[in-house]
Amino acid sequence: PEKTPADRDFEKIWDIYDKKIGDRKKIHIKFNKLKEEDRNKIFETLPEYINSTPDKKFRKNPETYLNNHSWNDEIIGIKSYKLKDLEPEKF
């Protein structure tokens, strides 16, 4: 069967997410049932989520990500500090 745009989008997301855990077919069906605006939001927010969890073992499983609509969650990035930020306060 010919792939739809949603099918091609799923393939991209599956590769970008890079945590291949769970029933791929079931996750694919769940992804295809999402509204287009939700799929678009996933594409917008996923790179930042991936960057905030470089070790994929700490990423949500793909099915959990979809079930929880995690693309709507606040993404907590890794804060970088400069040496001067770590100096004690002078009174």
PDB file of N, CA and C in Angstrom:
ATOM      1  N   PRO A   1       0.823  -1.204   0.000  1.00  0.00           N
ATOM      2  CA  PRO A   1       0.000   0.000   0.000  1.00  0.00           C
ATOM      3  C   PRO A   1       0.862   1.262   0.000  1.00  0.00           C
ATOM      4  N   GLU A   2       0.347   2.289  -0.638  1.00  0.00           N
ATOM      5  CA  GLU A   2       1.071   3.555  -0.729  1.00  0.00           C
ATOM      6  C   GLU A   2       1.056   4.267   0.615  1.00  0.00           C
ATOM      7  N   LYS A   3       2.190   4.889   0.937  1.00  0.00           N
ATOM      8  CA  LYS A   3       2.297   5.582   2.225  1.00  0.00           C
ATOM      9  C   LYS A   3       1.644   6.956   2.151  1.00  0.00           C
ATOM     10  N   THR A   4       0.917   7.296   3.204  1.00  0.00           N
ATOM     11  CA  THR A   4       0.300   8.619   3.322  1.00  0.00           C
ATOM     12  C   THR A   4       1.328   9.584   3.917  1.00  0.00           C
ATOM     13  N   PRO A   5       1.048  10.889   3.865  1.00  0.00           N
ATOM     14  CA  PRO A   5       1.949  11.836   4.532  1.00  0.00           C
ATOM     15  C   PRO A   5       2.119  11.520   6.026  1.00  0.00           C
ATOM     16  N   ALA A   6       1.047  11.099   6.696  1.00  0.00           N
ATOM     17  CA  ALA A   6       1.133  10.747   8.122  1.00  0.00           C
ATOM     18  C   ALA A   6       2.066   9.550   8.321  1.00  0.00           C
ATOM     19  N   ASP A   7       2.015   8.584   7.383  1.00  0.00           N
ATOM     20  CA  ASP A   7       2.920   7.429   7.469  1.00  0.00           C
ATOM     21  C   ASP A   7       4.374   7.872   7.326  1.00  0.00           C
ATOM     22  N   ARG A   8       4.625   8.759   6.391  1.00  0.00           N
ATOM     23  CA  ARG A   8       5.997   9.262   6.202  1.00  0.00           C
ATOM     24  C   ARG A   8       6.448  10.069   7.418  1.00  0.00           C
ATOM     25  N   ASP A   9       5.513  10.850   7.979  1.00  0.00           N
ATOM     26  CA  ASP A   9       5.830  11.608   9.198  1.00  0.00           C
ATOM     27  C   ASP A   9       6.187  10.666  10.337  1.00  0.00           C
ATOM     28  N   PHE A  10       5.434   9.574  10.463  1.00  0.00           N
ATOM     29  CA  PHE A  10       5.734   8.614  11.526  1.00  0.00           C
ATOM     30  C   PHE A  10       7.136   8.049  11.362  1.00  0.00           C
ATOM     31  N   GLU A  11       7.504   7.701  10.148  1.00  0.00           N
ATOM     32  CA  GLU A  11       8.836   7.142   9.892  1.00  0.00           C
ATOM     33  C   GLU A  11       9.925   8.122  10.338  1.00  0.00           C
ATOM     34  N   LYS A  12       9.727   9.408  10.040  1.00  0.00           N
ATOM     35  CA  LYS A  12      10.694  10.425  10.451  1.00  0.00           C
ATOM     36  C   LYS A  12      10.768  10.507  11.972  1.00  0.00           C
ATOM     37  N   ILE A  13       9.603  10.574  12.602  1.00  0.00           N
ATOM     38  CA  ILE A  13       9.554  10.679  14.071  1.00  0.00           C
ATOM     39  C   ILE A  13      10.196   9.452  14.707  1.00  0.00           C
ATOM     40  N   TRP A  14       9.880   8.275  14.191  1.00  0.00           N
ATOM     41  CA  TRP A  14      10.422   7.029  14.736  1.00  0.00           C
ATOM     42  C   TRP A  14      11.953   7.047  14.695  1.00  0.00           C
ATOM     43  N   ASP A  15      12.499   7.542  13.578  1.00  0.00           N
ATOM     44  CA  ASP A  15      13.954   7.604  13.445  1.00  0.00           C
ATOM     45  C   ASP A  15      14.564   8.693  14.333  1.00  0.00           C
ATOM     46  N   ILE A  16      13.937   9.870  14.376  1.00  0.00           N
ATOM     47  CA  ILE A  16      14.450  10.973  15.182  1.00  0.00           C
ATOM     48  C   ILE A  16      14.380  10.621  16.672  1.00  0.00           C
ATOM     49  N   TYR A  17      13.263  10.054  17.100  1.00  0.00           N
ATOM     50  CA  TYR A  17      13.069   9.728  18.525  1.00  0.00           C
ATOM     51  C   TYR A  17      14.122   8.730  18.986  1.00  0.00           C
ATOM     52  N   ASP A  18      14.410   7.766  18.129  1.00  0.00           N
ATOM     53  CA  ASP A  18      15.520   6.834  18.327  1.00  0.00           C
ATOM     54  C   ASP A  18      15.467   6.039  19.628  1.00  0.00           C
ATOM     55  N   LYS A  19      14.258   5.729  20.079  1.00  0.00           N
ATOM     56  CA  LYS A  19      14.109   4.799  21.204  1.00  0.00           C
ATOM     57  C   LYS A  19      13.081   3.774  20.737  1.00  0.00           C
ATOM     58  N   LYS A  20      13.592   2.737  20.120  1.00  0.00           N
ATOM     59  CA  LYS A  20      12.725   1.784  19.430  1.00  0.00           C
ATOM     60  C   LYS A  20      12.257   0.696  20.400  1.00  0.00           C
ATOM     61  N   ILE A  21      11.351   1.110  21.271  1.00  0.00           N
ATOM     62  CA  ILE A  21      10.796   0.216  22.294  1.00  0.00           C
ATOM     63  C   ILE A  21       9.286   0.210  22.122  1.00  0.00           C
ATOM     64  N   GLY A  22       8.684  -0.960  22.262  1.00  0.00           N
ATOM     65  CA  GLY A  22       7.234  -1.066  22.162  1.00  0.00           C
ATOM     66  C   GLY A  22       6.815  -1.624  20.815  1.00  0.00           C
ATOM     67  N   ASP A  23       5.529  -1.771  20.677  1.00  0.00           N
ATOM     68  CA  ASP A  23       4.930  -2.324  19.468  1.00  0.00           C
ATOM     69  C   ASP A  23       4.862  -1.227  18.398  1.00  0.00           C
ATOM     70  N   ARG A  24       5.786  -1.284  17.462  1.00  0.00           N
ATOM     71  CA  ARG A  24       5.895  -0.229  16.440  1.00  0.00           C
ATOM     72  C   ARG A  24       4.575  -0.025  15.688  1.00  0.00           C
ATOM     73  N   LYS A  25       3.921  -1.112  15.328  1.00  0.00           N
ATOM     74  CA  LYS A  25       2.670  -1.012  14.568  1.00  0.00           C
ATOM     75  C   LYS A  25       1.591  -0.280  15.388  1.00  0.00           C
ATOM     76  N   LYS A  26       1.488  -0.635  16.656  1.00  0.00           N
ATOM     77  CA  LYS A  26       0.509  -0.007  17.550  1.00  0.00           C
ATOM     78  C   LYS A  26       0.819   1.484  17.723  1.00  0.00           C
ATOM     79  N   ILE A  27       2.103   1.811  17.871  1.00  0.00           N
ATOM     80  CA  ILE A  27       2.521   3.210  18.035  1.00  0.00           C
ATOM     81  C   ILE A  27       2.236   3.988  16.746  1.00  0.00           C
ATOM     82  N   HIS A  28       2.480   3.350  15.601  1.00  0.00           N
ATOM     83  CA  HIS A  28       2.216   3.960  14.294  1.00  0.00           C
ATOM     84  C   HIS A  28       0.724   4.293  14.168  1.00  0.00           C
ATOM     85  N   ILE A  29      -0.123   3.367  14.516  1.00  0.00           N
ATOM     86  CA  ILE A  29      -1.583   3.585  14.444  1.00  0.00           C
ATOM     87  C   ILE A  29      -1.979   4.743  15.353  1.00  0.00           C
ATOM     88  N   LYS A  30      -1.430   4.751  16.561  1.00  0.00           N
ATOM     89  CA  LYS A  30      -1.727   5.821  17.527  1.00  0.00           C
ATOM     90  C   LYS A  30      -1.290   7.178  16.968  1.00  0.00           C
ATOM     91  N   PHE A  31      -0.109   7.226  16.364  1.00  0.00           N
ATOM     92  CA  PHE A  31       0.396   8.463  15.768  1.00  0.00           C
ATOM     93  C   PHE A  31      -0.531   8.933  14.649  1.00  0.00           C
ATOM     94  N   ASN A  32      -0.951   8.012  13.796  1.00  0.00           N
ATOM     95  CA  ASN A  32      -1.815   8.370  12.664  1.00  0.00           C
ATOM     96  C   ASN A  32      -3.181   8.880  13.111  1.00  0.00           C
ATOM     97  N   LYS A  33      -3.616   8.494  14.311  1.00  0.00           N
ATOM     98  CA  LYS A  33      -4.921   8.938  14.819  1.00  0.00           C
ATOM     99  C   LYS A  33      -4.864  10.348  15.405  1.00  0.00           C
ATOM    100  N   LEU A  34      -3.647  10.873  15.610  1.00  0.00           N
ATOM    101  CA  LEU A  34      -3.516  12.224  16.160  1.00  0.00           C
ATOM    102  C   LEU A  34      -4.010  13.255  15.154  1.00  0.00           C
ATOM    103  N   LYS A  35      -4.464  14.382  15.685  1.00  0.00           N
ATOM    104  CA  LYS A  35      -4.836  15.496  14.808  1.00  0.00           C
ATOM    105  C   LYS A  35      -3.567  16.015  14.146  1.00  0.00           C
ATOM    106  N   GLU A  36      -3.746  16.583  12.971  1.00  0.00           N
ATOM    107  CA  GLU A  36      -2.592  17.117  12.238  1.00  0.00           C
ATOM    108  C   GLU A  36      -1.863  18.169  13.069  1.00  0.00           C
ATOM    109  N   GLU A  37      -2.609  18.998  13.806  1.00  0.00           N
ATOM    110  CA  GLU A  37      -1.960  20.041  14.616  1.00  0.00           C
ATOM    111  C   GLU A  37      -1.077  19.418  15.703  1.00  0.00           C
ATOM    112  N   ASP A  38      -1.488  18.277  16.254  1.00  0.00           N
ATOM    113  CA  ASP A  38      -0.660  17.594  17.252  1.00  0.00           C
ATOM    114  C   ASP A  38       0.593  17.005  16.603  1.00  0.00           C
ATOM    115  N   ARG A  39       0.438  16.415  15.430  1.00  0.00           N
ATOM    116  CA  ARG A  39       1.620  15.881  14.729  1.00  0.00           C
ATOM    117  C   ARG A  39       2.602  17.007  14.404  1.00  0.00           C
ATOM    118  N   ASN A  40       2.082  18.160  13.995  1.00  0.00           N
ATOM    119  CA  ASN A  40       2.946  19.312  13.704  1.00  0.00           C
ATOM    120  C   ASN A  40       3.664  19.786  14.965  1.00  0.00           C
ATOM    121  N   LYS A  41       2.942  19.787  16.085  1.00  0.00           N
ATOM    122  CA  LYS A  41       3.540  20.225  17.357  1.00  0.00           C
ATOM    123  C   LYS A  41       4.667  19.265  17.768  1.00  0.00           C
ATOM    124  N   ILE A  42       4.491  17.980  17.491  1.00  0.00           N
ATOM    125  CA  ILE A  42       5.547  17.003  17.786  1.00  0.00           C
ATOM    126  C   ILE A  42       6.807  17.372  17.005  1.00  0.00           C
ATOM    127  N   PHE A  43       6.648  17.682  15.719  1.00  0.00           N
ATOM    128  CA  PHE A  43       7.805  18.052  14.900  1.00  0.00           C
ATOM    129  C   PHE A  43       8.476  19.325  15.425  1.00  0.00           C
ATOM    130  N   GLU A  44       7.670  20.252  15.953  1.00  0.00           N
ATOM    131  CA  GLU A  44       8.221  21.503  16.484  1.00  0.00           C
ATOM    132  C   GLU A  44       9.002  21.277  17.777  1.00  0.00           C
ATOM    133  N   THR A  45       8.486  20.441  18.652  1.00  0.00           N
ATOM    134  CA  THR A  45       9.044  20.315  20.001  1.00  0.00           C
ATOM    135  C   THR A  45      10.016  19.153  20.172  1.00  0.00           C
ATOM    136  N   LEU A  46       9.962  18.180  19.296  1.00  0.00           N
ATOM    137  CA  LEU A  46      10.781  16.979  19.483  1.00  0.00           C
ATOM    138  C   LEU A  46      12.288  17.252  19.486  1.00  0.00           C
ATOM    139  N   PRO A  47      12.812  18.097  18.599  1.00  0.00           N
ATOM    140  CA  PRO A  47      14.267  18.323  18.654  1.00  0.00           C
ATOM    141  C   PRO A  47      14.736  18.830  20.021  1.00  0.00           C
ATOM    142  N   GLU A  48      13.978  19.735  20.618  1.00  0.00           N
ATOM    143  CA  GLU A  48      14.360  20.254  21.938  1.00  0.00           C
ATOM    144  C   GLU A  48      14.272  19.155  23.000  1.00  0.00           C
ATOM    145  N   TYR A  49      13.232  18.320  22.916  1.00  0.00           N
ATOM    146  CA  TYR A  49      13.104  17.204  23.867  1.00  0.00           C
ATOM    147  C   TYR A  49      14.281  16.243  23.720  1.00  0.00           C
ATOM    148  N   ILE A  50      14.641  15.920  22.490  1.00  0.00           N
ATOM    149  CA  ILE A  50      15.768  15.014  22.233  1.00  0.00           C
ATOM    150  C   ILE A  50      17.053  15.617  22.800  1.00  0.00           C
ATOM    151  N   ASN A  51      17.258  16.920  22.562  1.00  0.00           N
ATOM    152  CA  ASN A  51      18.455  17.587  23.072  1.00  0.00           C
ATOM    153  C   ASN A  51      18.479  17.633  24.595  1.00  0.00           C
ATOM    154  N   SER A  52      17.300  17.690  25.220  1.00  0.00           N
ATOM    155  CA  SER A  52      17.255  17.742  26.687  1.00  0.00           C
ATOM    156  C   SER A  52      17.446  16.360  27.311  1.00  0.00           C
ATOM    157  N   THR A  53      17.350  15.319  26.495  1.00  0.00           N
ATOM    158  CA  THR A  53      17.563  13.944  26.969  1.00  0.00           C
ATOM    159  C   THR A  53      18.521  13.233  26.020  1.00  0.00           C
ATOM    160  N   PRO A  54      19.795  13.664  26.007  1.00  0.00           N
ATOM    161  CA  PRO A  54      20.733  13.061  25.052  1.00  0.00           C
ATOM    162  C   PRO A  54      20.930  11.560  25.262  1.00  0.00           C
ATOM    163  N   ASP A  55      20.782  11.108  26.494  1.00  0.00           N
ATOM    164  CA  ASP A  55      20.865   9.669  26.759  1.00  0.00           C
ATOM    165  C   ASP A  55      19.459   9.105  26.612  1.00  0.00           C
ATOM    166  N   LYS A  56      19.233   8.380  25.521  1.00  0.00           N
ATOM    167  CA  LYS A  56      17.863   7.959  25.203  1.00  0.00           C
ATOM    168  C   LYS A  56      17.237   7.037  26.245  1.00  0.00           C
ATOM    169  N   LYS A  57      18.034   6.438  27.121  1.00  0.00           N
ATOM    170  CA  LYS A  57      17.429   5.593  28.157  1.00  0.00           C
ATOM    171  C   LYS A  57      16.570   6.427  29.106  1.00  0.00           C
ATOM    172  N   PHE A  58      16.778   7.754  29.128  1.00  0.00           N
ATOM    173  CA  PHE A  58      15.981   8.627  29.980  1.00  0.00           C
ATOM    174  C   PHE A  58      14.775   9.230  29.263  1.00  0.00           C
ATOM    175  N   ARG A  59      14.651   8.974  27.967  1.00  0.00           N
ATOM    176  CA  ARG A  59      13.472   9.445  27.233  1.00  0.00           C
ATOM    177  C   ARG A  59      12.284   8.553  27.562  1.00  0.00           C
ATOM    178  N   LYS A  60      11.106   9.150  27.482  1.00  0.00           N
ATOM    179  CA  LYS A  60       9.890   8.353  27.645  1.00  0.00           C
ATOM    180  C   LYS A  60       9.829   7.344  26.509  1.00  0.00           C
ATOM    181  N   ASN A  61       9.238   6.207  26.775  1.00  0.00           N
ATOM    182  CA  ASN A  61       9.007   5.258  25.690  1.00  0.00           C
ATOM    183  C   ASN A  61       8.066   5.930  24.680  1.00  0.00           C
ATOM    184  N   PRO A  62       8.223   5.615  23.395  1.00  0.00           N
ATOM    185  CA  PRO A  62       7.418   6.297  22.363  1.00  0.00           C
ATOM    186  C   PRO A  62       5.909   6.249  22.626  1.00  0.00           C
ATOM    187  N   GLU A  63       5.414   5.102  23.058  1.00  0.00           N
ATOM    188  CA  GLU A  63       3.975   4.999  23.307  1.00  0.00           C
ATOM    189  C   GLU A  63       3.558   5.900  24.468  1.00  0.00           C
ATOM    190  N   THR A  64       4.373   5.970  25.501  1.00  0.00           N
ATOM    191  CA  THR A  64       4.094   6.852  26.641  1.00  0.00           C
ATOM    192  C   THR A  64       4.104   8.304  26.185  1.00  0.00           C
ATOM    193  N   TYR A  65       5.068   8.646  25.342  1.00  0.00           N
ATOM    194  CA  TYR A  65       5.163  10.014  24.813  1.00  0.00           C
ATOM    195  C   TYR A  65       3.852  10.390  24.109  1.00  0.00           C
ATOM    196  N   LEU A  66       3.324   9.478  23.303  1.00  0.00           N
ATOM    197  CA  LEU A  66       2.070   9.753  22.589  1.00  0.00           C
ATOM    198  C   LEU A  66       0.871   9.748  23.534  1.00  0.00           C
ATOM    199  N   ASN A  67       0.791   8.749  24.402  1.00  0.00           N
ATOM    200  CA  ASN A  67      -0.353   8.637  25.323  1.00  0.00           C
ATOM    201  C   ASN A  67      -0.490   9.870  26.216  1.00  0.00           C
ATOM    202  N   ASN A  68       0.641  10.403  26.666  1.00  0.00           N
ATOM    203  CA  ASN A  68       0.633  11.533  27.601  1.00  0.00           C
ATOM    204  C   ASN A  68       0.630  12.896  26.912  1.00  0.00           C
ATOM    205  N   HIS A  69       0.588  12.881  25.581  1.00  0.00           N
ATOM    206  CA  HIS A  69       0.658  14.140  24.815  1.00  0.00           C
ATOM    207  C   HIS A  69       1.853  14.958  25.301  1.00  0.00           C
ATOM    208  N   SER A  70       2.991  14.297  25.393  1.00  0.00           N
ATOM    209  CA  SER A  70       4.184  14.896  25.990  1.00  0.00           C
ATOM    210  C   SER A  70       4.736  16.074  25.206  1.00  0.00           C
ATOM    211  N   TRP A  71       4.310  16.257  23.982  1.00  0.00           N
ATOM    212  CA  TRP A  71       4.758  17.403  23.200  1.00  0.00           C
ATOM    213  C   TRP A  71       4.230  18.706  23.799  1.00  0.00           C
ATOM    214  N   ASN A  72       3.258  18.608  24.712  1.00  0.00           N
ATOM    215  CA  ASN A  72       2.725  19.789  25.390  1.00  0.00           C
ATOM    216  C   ASN A  72       3.449  20.082  26.702  1.00  0.00           C
ATOM    217  N   ASP A  73       4.335  19.201  27.133  1.00  0.00           N
ATOM    218  CA  ASP A  73       5.044  19.371  28.404  1.00  0.00           C
ATOM    219  C   ASP A  73       6.124  20.428  28.288  1.00  0.00           C
ATOM    220  N   GLU A  74       6.403  21.069  29.422  1.00  0.00           N
ATOM    221  CA  GLU A  74       7.540  21.986  29.488  1.00  0.00           C
ATOM    222  C   GLU A  74       8.813  21.153  29.381  1.00  0.00           C
ATOM    223  N   ILE A  75       9.759  21.655  28.624  1.00  0.00           N
ATOM    224  CA  ILE A  75      11.030  20.947  28.466  1.00  0.00           C
ATOM    225  C   ILE A  75      12.058  21.629  29.358  1.00  0.00           C
ATOM    226  N   ILE A  76      12.602  20.855  30.268  1.00  0.00           N
ATOM    227  CA  ILE A  76      13.613  21.372  31.180  1.00  0.00           C
ATOM    228  C   ILE A  76      14.973  21.057  30.574  1.00  0.00           C
ATOM    229  N   GLY A  77      15.662  22.094  30.163  1.00  0.00           N
ATOM    230  CA  GLY A  77      16.972  21.908  29.547  1.00  0.00           C
ATOM    231  C   GLY A  77      18.066  21.802  30.598  1.00  0.00           C
ATOM    232  N   ILE A  78      19.221  21.499  30.138  1.00  0.00           N
ATOM    233  CA  ILE A  78      20.377  21.424  31.008  1.00  0.00           C
ATOM    234  C   ILE A  78      20.918  22.843  31.134  1.00  0.00           C
ATOM    235  N   LYS A  79      20.950  23.342  32.361  1.00  0.00           N
ATOM    236  CA  LYS A  79      21.425  24.702  32.575  1.00  0.00           C
ATOM    237  C   LYS A  79      22.944  24.688  32.666  1.00  0.00           C
ATOM    238  N   SER A  80      23.550  25.637  31.993  1.00  0.00           N
ATOM    239  CA  SER A  80      25.011  25.721  32.075  1.00  0.00           C
ATOM    240  C   SER A  80      25.371  26.890  32.977  1.00  0.00           C
ATOM    241  N   TYR A  81      26.313  26.669  33.829  1.00  0.00           N
ATOM    242  CA  TYR A  81      26.778  27.696  34.753  1.00  0.00           C
ATOM    243  C   TYR A  81      28.166  28.143  34.353  1.00  0.00           C
ATOM    244  N   LYS A  82      28.451  29.392  34.640  1.00  0.00           N
ATOM    245  CA  LYS A  82      29.797  29.921  34.439  1.00  0.00           C
ATOM    246  C   LYS A  82      30.481  29.920  35.798  1.00  0.00           C
ATOM    247  N   LEU A  83      31.791  29.920  35.792  1.00  0.00           N
ATOM    248  CA  LEU A  83      32.559  29.887  37.032  1.00  0.00           C
ATOM    249  C   LEU A  83      32.154  31.021  37.967  1.00  0.00           C
ATOM    250  N   LYS A  84      31.923  32.227  37.413  1.00  0.00           N
ATOM    251  CA  LYS A  84      31.565  33.364  38.267  1.00  0.00           C
ATOM    252  C   LYS A  84      30.225  33.138  38.980  1.00  0.00           C
ATOM    253  N   ASP A  85      29.346  32.322  38.398  1.00  0.00           N
ATOM    254  CA  ASP A  85      28.065  32.018  39.032  1.00  0.00           C
ATOM    255  C   ASP A  85      28.266  31.187  40.293  1.00  0.00           C
ATOM    256  N   LEU A  86      29.396  30.508  40.384  1.00  0.00           N
ATOM    257  CA  LEU A  86      29.640  29.604  41.496  1.00  0.00           C
ATOM    258  C   LEU A  86      30.457  30.256  42.612  1.00  0.00           C
ATOM    259  N   GLU A  87      30.878  31.501  42.416  1.00  0.00           N
ATOM    260  CA  GLU A  87      31.653  32.188  43.450  1.00  0.00           C
ATOM    261  C   GLU A  87      30.730  32.577  44.596  1.00  0.00           C
ATOM    262  N   PRO A  88      31.242  32.528  45.838  1.00  0.00           N
ATOM    263  CA  PRO A  88      30.396  32.908  46.984  1.00  0.00           C
ATOM    264  C   PRO A  88      30.076  34.405  46.945  1.00  0.00           C
ATOM    265  N   GLU A  89      28.935  34.750  47.514  1.00  0.00           N
ATOM    266  CA  GLU A  89      28.527  36.162  47.581  1.00  0.00           C
ATOM    267  C   GLU A  89      29.465  36.908  48.524  1.00  0.00           C
ATOM    268  N   LYS A  90      29.800  38.118  48.158  1.00  0.00           N
ATOM    269  CA  LYS A  90      30.600  38.986  49.016  1.00  0.00           C
ATOM    270  C   LYS A  90      29.634  39.965  49.710  1.00  0.00           C
ATOM    271  N   PHE A  91      29.726  40.059  51.020  1.00  0.00           N
ATOM    272  CA  PHE A  91      28.821  40.956  51.761  1.00  0.00           C
ATOM    273  C   PHE A  91      29.376  42.355  51.832  1.00  0.00           C
TER     274      PHE A  91
END
